[in-house]
Structure formats: structure tokens, C-alpha cells
Amino acid sequence: MALAEAGARGRLLRWPRVLLFGDSITEYSFQENGWGAYLAERLVRKCDVVNRGISGYNTRWAKLILPRLITESTGADSIAAVTIFFGANDSALKELNPKQHVPLEEYAANLKGMVQYLKSVDITADKIILITPPPLQESAWEKACLAKGDKLNRCNATTGQYAQACVQVAKECGTDVLDLWSLMQKNQDFSSYLSDGLHLSAKGNSFVAAQLWSRLENKLSALPSLLPYWRDVDHTNPEASLL
């Protein structure tokens, strides 16, 4: 059978998508042993896990980008889940990092606006997971800042305020939330979760992967594996199994 004929006979295969939207902590999640790579491995043959992490970005910029990533006409109906993971940059101290800083009230409004946009293109609240920024290990991040000729430009208490705002937005909007700031600090020494005081270490990636999977598993468990297991393909008439 010619390929064109096979294509005409068969339905277009569309993998559902899990969209990871965030800053550098999301962008780096596809590195070796990253939390995004873990999800992709767990969901292979069921979903495409799409990394749309953009290093250095805040919610002010993210809210402008989101409508360019998902529209009704570009497959919002195929979205199985969306994570929104911002705050590590928004919470930068205004006087020391005015470019990335977003005021707390605006941060909350931006998160709420992104959730409302997703709902407007028929992505329901149960498919959306907000993720708070992780805690900041100040001494380690200060070393990273000094190495670049900068002063310490974030503090953990401020990051906690943004995390609390994220949790509140999730509550108001009816979405799930992964409160990393609180969960990681249940361990008195949370520094092992972070590579440089801000970004995730291997242990931190494993922690995020496990916590996020516990929330995604129920949402995605009903999705079937796409295409039959090879032993189930009728080798005498593969068209009957595959088209």
C-alpha cells in the first residue's frame, strides 16, 4: 500500500499534550534526571510532554506568551494537563533586580489571568496545576550572585509570600497546586534540593517529579497507550491493526 493511500485511510494520530510552562526551573527540567524528563518517560506512548520553560521570565511576560502557545484553533482540545510554574523571578527584590521583579499583587493577578485564559479556550480547571517557587537558600544563591558581580537579589521570606499568593490563586480558581515552598521546608535543611540556592539539584528534581506525578497520575491514568503493542499487531494484515 502506498504511503499516501495509507495516510488517507488512517485517522491522523494526535498525541495528547502535557504543557510545562514556566521559567528556567521548567526549561532545565529536560536535562538528565530532570523532572520534565521523568514525566516524559512515564507518559511515553500516552502523551507528548512539551517543555515551554523560558529562563529568566516572569508572569508579566508569560501572560503575553501563553495565548501564542495555546489557542482553540491550535489544539486546546488535545491538552491533557498544563503546569504553570513561575515566581522565582517575580519575587526578585525590586531595588536589586527591577527587570525581573513583579509586585506581589500583580503576580497574583497574572497567574489568575493565565488560568482564566486557559479556561476561555476550554481547558478546564482540573487540567491545570499551579506550582509555587521553591524555597531560596540564601547563602548559596548569594555566592552565585557574587560570582556574577551582583549582590544577593532574592530572599526566602519574600519568595514565601509569592508562594502563598500562588496557593491562594489556585484556591480561588479551583485548580490543583503544588506548594514546593512549603513542602521542601518540611525538611529542616532544604539546601540539598537546590543546586545553587535557586535551581533544582538532582534530589530536588526527583522530589518535584514525585510530587507532580502524584497529582498527574489520576488525571492521566485513563489515557490509553497509542497504537497496539507489537505482539498484538496482525502481521498477516497490519492495516487492520494500524489504520
PDB file of C-alpha atoms in Angstrom:
ATOM      1  CA  MET A   1       0.000   0.000   0.000  1.00  0.00           C
ATOM      2  CA  ALA A   2       1.363   3.428  -0.918  1.00  0.00           C
ATOM      3  CA  LEU A   3       2.099   5.762   1.961  1.00  0.00           C
ATOM      4  CA  ALA A   4      -0.320   8.365   0.643  1.00  0.00           C
ATOM      5  CA  GLU A   5      -3.083   5.743   0.475  1.00  0.00           C
ATOM      6  CA  ALA A   6      -2.297   4.548   3.996  1.00  0.00           C
ATOM      7  CA  GLY A   7      -2.464   8.111   5.224  1.00  0.00           C
ATOM      8  CA  ALA A   8      -5.796   8.659   3.533  1.00  0.00           C
ATOM      9  CA  ARG A   9      -7.273   5.516   5.071  1.00  0.00           C
ATOM     10  CA  GLY A  10      -5.982   6.038   8.599  1.00  0.00           C
ATOM     11  CA  ARG A  11      -7.015   8.691  11.082  1.00  0.00           C
ATOM     12  CA  LEU A  12      -4.381  11.299  11.903  1.00  0.00           C
ATOM     13  CA  LEU A  13      -2.654  10.227  15.093  1.00  0.00           C
ATOM     14  CA  ARG A  14      -2.732  13.007  17.673  1.00  0.00           C
ATOM     15  CA  TRP A  15      -0.904  12.535  20.931  1.00  0.00           C
ATOM     16  CA  PRO A  16      -2.453  14.410  23.859  1.00  0.00           C
ATOM     17  CA  ARG A  17      -0.099  17.043  25.251  1.00  0.00           C
ATOM     18  CA  VAL A  18       1.081  17.927  28.723  1.00  0.00           C
ATOM     19  CA  LEU A  19       2.374  21.510  28.562  1.00  0.00           C
ATOM     20  CA  LEU A  20       5.031  22.586  31.066  1.00  0.00           C
ATOM     21  CA  PHE A  21       5.031  26.399  31.176  1.00  0.00           C
ATOM     22  CA  GLY A  22       7.488  28.208  33.394  1.00  0.00           C
ATOM     23  CA  ASP A  23      10.886  29.787  33.862  1.00  0.00           C
ATOM     24  CA  SER A  24      14.372  28.257  33.995  1.00  0.00           C
ATOM     25  CA  ILE A  25      13.312  25.621  36.535  1.00  0.00           C
ATOM     26  CA  THR A  26      10.997  24.307  33.832  1.00  0.00           C
ATOM     27  CA  GLU A  27      13.411  24.914  30.953  1.00  0.00           C
ATOM     28  CA  TYR A  28      16.084  22.839  32.690  1.00  0.00           C
ATOM     29  CA  SER A  29      13.614  20.058  33.534  1.00  0.00           C
ATOM     30  CA  PHE A  30      14.514  18.063  30.423  1.00  0.00           C
ATOM     31  CA  GLN A  31      18.138  17.763  31.445  1.00  0.00           C
ATOM     32  CA  GLU A  32      19.399  14.374  32.625  1.00  0.00           C
ATOM     33  CA  ASN A  33      17.259  13.188  35.563  1.00  0.00           C
ATOM     34  CA  GLY A  34      15.121  16.321  35.312  1.00  0.00           C
ATOM     35  CA  TRP A  35      11.520  16.327  36.498  1.00  0.00           C
ATOM     36  CA  GLY A  36      10.182  17.033  32.999  1.00  0.00           C
ATOM     37  CA  ALA A  37      12.208  14.172  31.540  1.00  0.00           C
ATOM     38  CA  TYR A  38      10.773  11.906  34.240  1.00  0.00           C
ATOM     39  CA  LEU A  39       7.226  12.838  33.224  1.00  0.00           C
ATOM     40  CA  ALA A  40       8.022  12.314  29.550  1.00  0.00           C
ATOM     41  CA  GLU A  41       9.353   8.837  30.308  1.00  0.00           C
ATOM     42  CA  ARG A  42       6.307   7.924  32.382  1.00  0.00           C
ATOM     43  CA  LEU A  43       3.918   9.155  29.688  1.00  0.00           C
ATOM     44  CA  VAL A  44       5.639   7.835  26.561  1.00  0.00           C
ATOM     45  CA  ARG A  45       3.077   6.347  24.125  1.00  0.00           C
ATOM     46  CA  LYS A  46       0.341   8.255  26.003  1.00  0.00           C
ATOM     47  CA  CYS A  47       1.232  11.963  25.873  1.00  0.00           C
ATOM     48  CA  ASP A  48       3.740  14.361  24.434  1.00  0.00           C
ATOM     49  CA  VAL A  49       5.297  16.307  27.280  1.00  0.00           C
ATOM     50  CA  VAL A  50       6.074  19.741  25.835  1.00  0.00           C
ATOM     51  CA  ASN A  51       8.662  21.936  27.544  1.00  0.00           C
ATOM     52  CA  ARG A  52       7.871  25.626  27.290  1.00  0.00           C
ATOM     53  CA  GLY A  53      10.148  26.794  30.078  1.00  0.00           C
ATOM     54  CA  ILE A  54      11.823  30.117  29.351  1.00  0.00           C
ATOM     55  CA  SER A  55      14.771  31.033  31.536  1.00  0.00           C
ATOM     56  CA  GLY A  56      14.554  34.343  33.342  1.00  0.00           C
ATOM     57  CA  TYR A  57      10.911  35.033  32.546  1.00  0.00           C
ATOM     58  CA  ASN A  58       8.288  36.278  34.973  1.00  0.00           C
ATOM     59  CA  THR A  59       4.488  36.236  34.925  1.00  0.00           C
ATOM     60  CA  ARG A  60       4.294  39.685  33.341  1.00  0.00           C
ATOM     61  CA  TRP A  61       5.978  38.312  30.243  1.00  0.00           C
ATOM     62  CA  ALA A  62       4.430  34.831  30.489  1.00  0.00           C
ATOM     63  CA  LYS A  63       0.859  36.094  30.288  1.00  0.00           C
ATOM     64  CA  LEU A  64       1.696  37.668  26.930  1.00  0.00           C
ATOM     65  CA  ILE A  65       3.144  34.426  25.580  1.00  0.00           C
ATOM     66  CA  LEU A  66       0.515  31.941  26.727  1.00  0.00           C
ATOM     67  CA  PRO A  67      -2.076  32.859  24.044  1.00  0.00           C
ATOM     68  CA  ARG A  68       0.641  32.240  21.452  1.00  0.00           C
ATOM     69  CA  LEU A  69       1.168  28.714  22.789  1.00  0.00           C
ATOM     70  CA  ILE A  70      -2.437  27.566  23.113  1.00  0.00           C
ATOM     71  CA  THR A  71      -5.481  28.680  21.162  1.00  0.00           C
ATOM     72  CA  GLU A  72      -8.747  26.959  20.384  1.00  0.00           C
ATOM     73  CA  SER A  73      -7.650  26.628  16.763  1.00  0.00           C
ATOM     74  CA  THR A  74      -4.258  25.089  17.593  1.00  0.00           C
ATOM     75  CA  GLY A  75      -5.396  22.107  19.583  1.00  0.00           C
ATOM     76  CA  ALA A  76      -6.536  23.222  23.004  1.00  0.00           C
ATOM     77  CA  ASP A  77      -8.781  20.155  22.897  1.00  0.00           C
ATOM     78  CA  SER A  78      -5.674  17.930  22.890  1.00  0.00           C
ATOM     79  CA  ILE A  79      -4.255  19.390  26.122  1.00  0.00           C
ATOM     80  CA  ALA A  80      -4.282  16.777  28.867  1.00  0.00           C
ATOM     81  CA  ALA A  81      -2.654  18.980  31.520  1.00  0.00           C
ATOM     82  CA  VAL A  82      -0.842  22.296  31.950  1.00  0.00           C
ATOM     83  CA  THR A  83       1.618  23.270  34.663  1.00  0.00           C
ATOM     84  CA  ILE A  84       2.228  26.964  35.382  1.00  0.00           C
ATOM     85  CA  PHE A  85       5.448  27.350  37.344  1.00  0.00           C
ATOM     86  CA  PHE A  86       6.510  30.961  37.915  1.00  0.00           C
ATOM     87  CA  GLY A  87       7.538  33.078  40.869  1.00  0.00           C
ATOM     88  CA  ALA A  88      11.279  32.567  41.320  1.00  0.00           C
ATOM     89  CA  ASN A  89      11.920  35.629  39.138  1.00  0.00           C
ATOM     90  CA  ASP A  90       8.818  37.645  40.050  1.00  0.00           C
ATOM     91  CA  SER A  91       9.938  37.549  43.674  1.00  0.00           C
ATOM     92  CA  ALA A  92      13.347  39.091  42.953  1.00  0.00           C
ATOM     93  CA  LEU A  93      13.923  42.183  45.098  1.00  0.00           C
ATOM     94  CA  LYS A  94      12.829  45.309  43.221  1.00  0.00           C
ATOM     95  CA  GLU A  95      15.717  47.509  44.320  1.00  0.00           C
ATOM     96  CA  LEU A  96      18.311  44.949  43.251  1.00  0.00           C
ATOM     97  CA  ASN A  97      16.632  43.266  40.281  1.00  0.00           C
ATOM     98  CA  PRO A  98      13.977  45.603  38.848  1.00  0.00           C
ATOM     99  CA  LYS A  99      13.927  43.919  35.435  1.00  0.00           C
ATOM    100  CA  GLN A 100      12.604  40.576  36.686  1.00  0.00           C
ATOM    101  CA  HIS A 101      10.701  41.794  39.747  1.00  0.00           C
ATOM    102  CA  VAL A 102       6.897  41.790  39.594  1.00  0.00           C
ATOM    103  CA  PRO A 103       4.914  43.227  42.539  1.00  0.00           C
ATOM    104  CA  LEU A 104       3.107  40.621  44.613  1.00  0.00           C
ATOM    105  CA  GLU A 105      -0.417  41.751  43.733  1.00  0.00           C
ATOM    106  CA  GLU A 106       0.404  41.848  40.023  1.00  0.00           C
ATOM    107  CA  TYR A 107       1.973  38.383  40.248  1.00  0.00           C
ATOM    108  CA  ALA A 108      -1.270  37.006  41.676  1.00  0.00           C
ATOM    109  CA  ALA A 109      -3.314  38.834  39.032  1.00  0.00           C
ATOM    110  CA  ASN A 110      -1.079  37.493  36.264  1.00  0.00           C
ATOM    111  CA  LEU A 111      -1.456  33.908  37.482  1.00  0.00           C
ATOM    112  CA  LYS A 112      -5.200  34.347  37.729  1.00  0.00           C
ATOM    113  CA  GLY A 113      -5.293  35.843  34.234  1.00  0.00           C
ATOM    114  CA  MET A 114      -3.411  32.865  32.781  1.00  0.00           C
ATOM    115  CA  VAL A 115      -5.788  30.410  34.429  1.00  0.00           C
ATOM    116  CA  GLN A 116      -8.768  32.388  33.165  1.00  0.00           C
ATOM    117  CA  TYR A 117      -7.314  32.411  29.659  1.00  0.00           C
ATOM    118  CA  LEU A 118      -6.873  28.636  29.695  1.00  0.00           C
ATOM    119  CA  LYS A 119     -10.469  28.231  30.833  1.00  0.00           C
ATOM    120  CA  SER A 120     -11.590  30.534  27.999  1.00  0.00           C
ATOM    121  CA  VAL A 121     -10.139  28.104  25.454  1.00  0.00           C
ATOM    122  CA  ASP A 122     -11.886  25.172  27.151  1.00  0.00           C
ATOM    123  CA  ILE A 123      -9.047  23.855  29.275  1.00  0.00           C
ATOM    124  CA  THR A 124     -10.856  23.014  32.464  1.00  0.00           C
ATOM    125  CA  ALA A 125      -9.556  23.794  35.955  1.00  0.00           C
ATOM    126  CA  ASP A 126      -8.936  20.114  36.705  1.00  0.00           C
ATOM    127  CA  LYS A 127      -6.280  20.061  33.954  1.00  0.00           C
ATOM    128  CA  ILE A 128      -4.310  22.984  35.417  1.00  0.00           C
ATOM    129  CA  ILE A 129      -1.647  22.719  38.110  1.00  0.00           C
ATOM    130  CA  LEU A 130      -0.026  25.818  39.582  1.00  0.00           C
ATOM    131  CA  ILE A 131       3.432  25.315  41.073  1.00  0.00           C
ATOM    132  CA  THR A 132       4.896  27.693  43.629  1.00  0.00           C
ATOM    133  CA  PRO A 133       8.543  28.699  43.509  1.00  0.00           C
ATOM    134  CA  PRO A 134      10.764  26.501  45.663  1.00  0.00           C
ATOM    135  CA  PRO A 135      12.378  27.979  48.751  1.00  0.00           C
ATOM    136  CA  LEU A 136      15.527  30.051  48.302  1.00  0.00           C
ATOM    137  CA  GLN A 137      18.731  29.015  50.051  1.00  0.00           C
ATOM    138  CA  GLU A 138      20.156  32.485  50.511  1.00  0.00           C
ATOM    139  CA  SER A 139      23.810  31.763  51.275  1.00  0.00           C
ATOM    140  CA  ALA A 140      24.224  29.543  48.213  1.00  0.00           C
ATOM    141  CA  TRP A 141      22.388  31.981  45.929  1.00  0.00           C
ATOM    142  CA  GLU A 142      24.474  34.857  47.286  1.00  0.00           C
ATOM    143  CA  LYS A 143      27.624  33.006  46.173  1.00  0.00           C
ATOM    144  CA  ALA A 144      26.102  32.590  42.704  1.00  0.00           C
ATOM    145  CA  CYS A 145      25.244  36.296  42.590  1.00  0.00           C
ATOM    146  CA  LEU A 146      28.692  37.394  43.799  1.00  0.00           C
ATOM    147  CA  ALA A 147      30.314  35.224  41.135  1.00  0.00           C
ATOM    148  CA  LYS A 148      28.487  37.361  38.557  1.00  0.00           C
ATOM    149  CA  GLY A 149      29.409  40.612  40.290  1.00  0.00           C
ATOM    150  CA  ASP A 150      25.913  41.058  41.770  1.00  0.00           C
ATOM    151  CA  LYS A 151      24.523  41.345  45.275  1.00  0.00           C
ATOM    152  CA  LEU A 152      22.065  38.881  46.779  1.00  0.00           C
ATOM    153  CA  ASN A 153      18.891  39.795  44.870  1.00  0.00           C
ATOM    154  CA  ARG A 154      16.294  37.481  46.437  1.00  0.00           C
ATOM    155  CA  CYS A 155      15.302  36.352  49.918  1.00  0.00           C
ATOM    156  CA  ASN A 156      13.408  33.298  51.080  1.00  0.00           C
ATOM    157  CA  ALA A 157      10.813  35.171  53.124  1.00  0.00           C
ATOM    158  CA  THR A 158       9.786  37.189  50.072  1.00  0.00           C
ATOM    159  CA  THR A 159       9.676  34.067  47.920  1.00  0.00           C
ATOM    160  CA  GLY A 160       7.353  32.603  50.539  1.00  0.00           C
ATOM    161  CA  GLN A 161       4.923  35.483  50.093  1.00  0.00           C
ATOM    162  CA  TYR A 162       4.749  34.741  46.364  1.00  0.00           C
ATOM    163  CA  ALA A 163       4.278  31.041  47.083  1.00  0.00           C
ATOM    164  CA  GLN A 164       1.365  31.850  49.390  1.00  0.00           C
ATOM    165  CA  ALA A 165      -0.159  34.068  46.694  1.00  0.00           C
ATOM    166  CA  CYS A 166       0.128  31.205  44.191  1.00  0.00           C
ATOM    167  CA  VAL A 167      -1.647  28.840  46.595  1.00  0.00           C
ATOM    168  CA  GLN A 168      -4.400  31.394  47.102  1.00  0.00           C
ATOM    169  CA  VAL A 169      -4.907  31.879  43.352  1.00  0.00           C
ATOM    170  CA  ALA A 170      -5.229  28.112  42.912  1.00  0.00           C
ATOM    171  CA  LYS A 171      -7.833  28.025  45.670  1.00  0.00           C
ATOM    172  CA  GLU A 172      -9.819  30.877  44.114  1.00  0.00           C
ATOM    173  CA  CYS A 173      -9.623  29.440  40.595  1.00  0.00           C
ATOM    174  CA  GLY A 174     -10.313  25.823  41.557  1.00  0.00           C
ATOM    175  CA  THR A 175      -7.052  24.415  40.204  1.00  0.00           C
ATOM    176  CA  ASP A 176      -4.620  21.990  41.783  1.00  0.00           C
ATOM    177  CA  VAL A 177      -1.443  23.420  43.307  1.00  0.00           C
ATOM    178  CA  LEU A 178       1.973  22.046  44.182  1.00  0.00           C
ATOM    179  CA  ASP A 179       3.324  24.145  47.055  1.00  0.00           C
ATOM    180  CA  LEU A 180       7.026  23.426  46.739  1.00  0.00           C
ATOM    181  CA  TRP A 181       7.991  26.280  49.049  1.00  0.00           C
ATOM    182  CA  SER A 182       6.189  24.664  51.968  1.00  0.00           C
ATOM    183  CA  LEU A 183       6.779  21.012  51.114  1.00  0.00           C
ATOM    184  CA  MET A 184      10.537  21.348  50.691  1.00  0.00           C
ATOM    185  CA  GLN A 185      10.886  23.160  54.010  1.00  0.00           C
ATOM    186  CA  LYS A 186       9.229  20.340  55.928  1.00  0.00           C
ATOM    187  CA  ASN A 187      12.786  19.063  55.789  1.00  0.00           C
ATOM    188  CA  GLN A 188      14.683  21.411  58.081  1.00  0.00           C
ATOM    189  CA  ASP A 189      17.678  21.524  55.720  1.00  0.00           C
ATOM    190  CA  PHE A 190      16.200  22.013  52.262  1.00  0.00           C
ATOM    191  CA  SER A 191      19.501  23.043  50.664  1.00  0.00           C
ATOM    192  CA  SER A 192      20.003  19.550  49.223  1.00  0.00           C
ATOM    193  CA  TYR A 193      17.012  20.157  46.921  1.00  0.00           C
ATOM    194  CA  LEU A 194      18.837  23.073  45.261  1.00  0.00           C
ATOM    195  CA  SER A 195      21.965  23.183  43.117  1.00  0.00           C
ATOM    196  CA  ASP A 196      22.817  26.859  43.574  1.00  0.00           C
ATOM    197  CA  GLY A 197      20.282  28.064  46.104  1.00  0.00           C
ATOM    198  CA  LEU A 198      17.636  28.726  43.457  1.00  0.00           C
ATOM    199  CA  HIS A 199      17.593  25.970  40.808  1.00  0.00           C
ATOM    200  CA  LEU A 200      16.927  22.312  41.497  1.00  0.00           C
ATOM    201  CA  SER A 201      19.548  19.698  42.279  1.00  0.00           C
ATOM    202  CA  ALA A 202      19.192  16.047  41.284  1.00  0.00           C
ATOM    203  CA  LYS A 203      17.419  15.430  44.607  1.00  0.00           C
ATOM    204  CA  GLY A 204      15.181  18.442  44.013  1.00  0.00           C
ATOM    205  CA  ASN A 205      14.255  17.223  40.547  1.00  0.00           C
ATOM    206  CA  SER A 206      13.350  13.818  41.966  1.00  0.00           C
ATOM    207  CA  PHE A 207      11.242  15.476  44.635  1.00  0.00           C
ATOM    208  CA  VAL A 208       9.343  17.632  42.132  1.00  0.00           C
ATOM    209  CA  ALA A 209       8.866  14.680  39.791  1.00  0.00           C
ATOM    210  CA  ALA A 210       7.362  12.519  42.540  1.00  0.00           C
ATOM    211  CA  GLN A 211       5.129  15.275  43.885  1.00  0.00           C
ATOM    212  CA  LEU A 212       3.905  16.272  40.442  1.00  0.00           C
ATOM    213  CA  TRP A 213       3.340  12.710  39.284  1.00  0.00           C
ATOM    214  CA  SER A 214       1.161  12.052  42.330  1.00  0.00           C
ATOM    215  CA  ARG A 215      -1.085  14.852  41.054  1.00  0.00           C
ATOM    216  CA  LEU A 216      -0.931  13.974  37.364  1.00  0.00           C
ATOM    217  CA  GLU A 217      -1.326  10.214  37.647  1.00  0.00           C
ATOM    218  CA  ASN A 218      -5.033  10.372  38.471  1.00  0.00           C
ATOM    219  CA  LYS A 219      -5.665  12.925  35.732  1.00  0.00           C
ATOM    220  CA  LEU A 220      -3.871  10.884  33.077  1.00  0.00           C
ATOM    221  CA  SER A 221      -4.296   7.277  34.209  1.00  0.00           C
ATOM    222  CA  ALA A 222      -7.263   6.722  31.913  1.00  0.00           C
ATOM    223  CA  LEU A 223      -5.348   7.684  28.787  1.00  0.00           C
ATOM    224  CA  PRO A 224      -4.699   4.651  26.586  1.00  0.00           C
ATOM    225  CA  SER A 225      -1.382   3.705  25.068  1.00  0.00           C
ATOM    226  CA  LEU A 226      -1.390   4.880  21.475  1.00  0.00           C
ATOM    227  CA  LEU A 227      -1.023   2.159  18.859  1.00  0.00           C
ATOM    228  CA  PRO A 228      -1.169  -1.516  19.789  1.00  0.00           C
ATOM    229  CA  TYR A 229       1.599  -3.454  21.484  1.00  0.00           C
ATOM    230  CA  TRP A 230       3.722  -5.040  18.775  1.00  0.00           C
ATOM    231  CA  ARG A 231       2.680  -8.595  19.685  1.00  0.00           C
ATOM    232  CA  ASP A 232      -0.944  -7.573  19.122  1.00  0.00           C
ATOM    233  CA  VAL A 233      -0.383  -6.360  15.558  1.00  0.00           C
ATOM    234  CA  ASP A 234      -1.822  -8.755  12.973  1.00  0.00           C
ATOM    235  CA  HIS A 235       1.332  -9.401  10.937  1.00  0.00           C
ATOM    236  CA  THR A 236      -0.668 -11.007   8.136  1.00  0.00           C
ATOM    237  CA  ASN A 237      -2.837  -7.894   7.806  1.00  0.00           C
ATOM    238  CA  PRO A 238      -1.134  -4.976   9.626  1.00  0.00           C
ATOM    239  CA  GLU A 239      -3.568  -2.479   8.084  1.00  0.00           C
ATOM    240  CA  ALA A 240      -6.355  -3.994  10.180  1.00  0.00           C
ATOM    241  CA  SER A 241      -4.398  -3.215  13.364  1.00  0.00           C
ATOM    242  CA  LEU A 242      -2.760   0.066  12.474  1.00  0.00           C
ATOM    243  CA  LEU A 243      -5.197   2.020  10.299  1.00  0.00           C
TER     244      LEU A 243
END
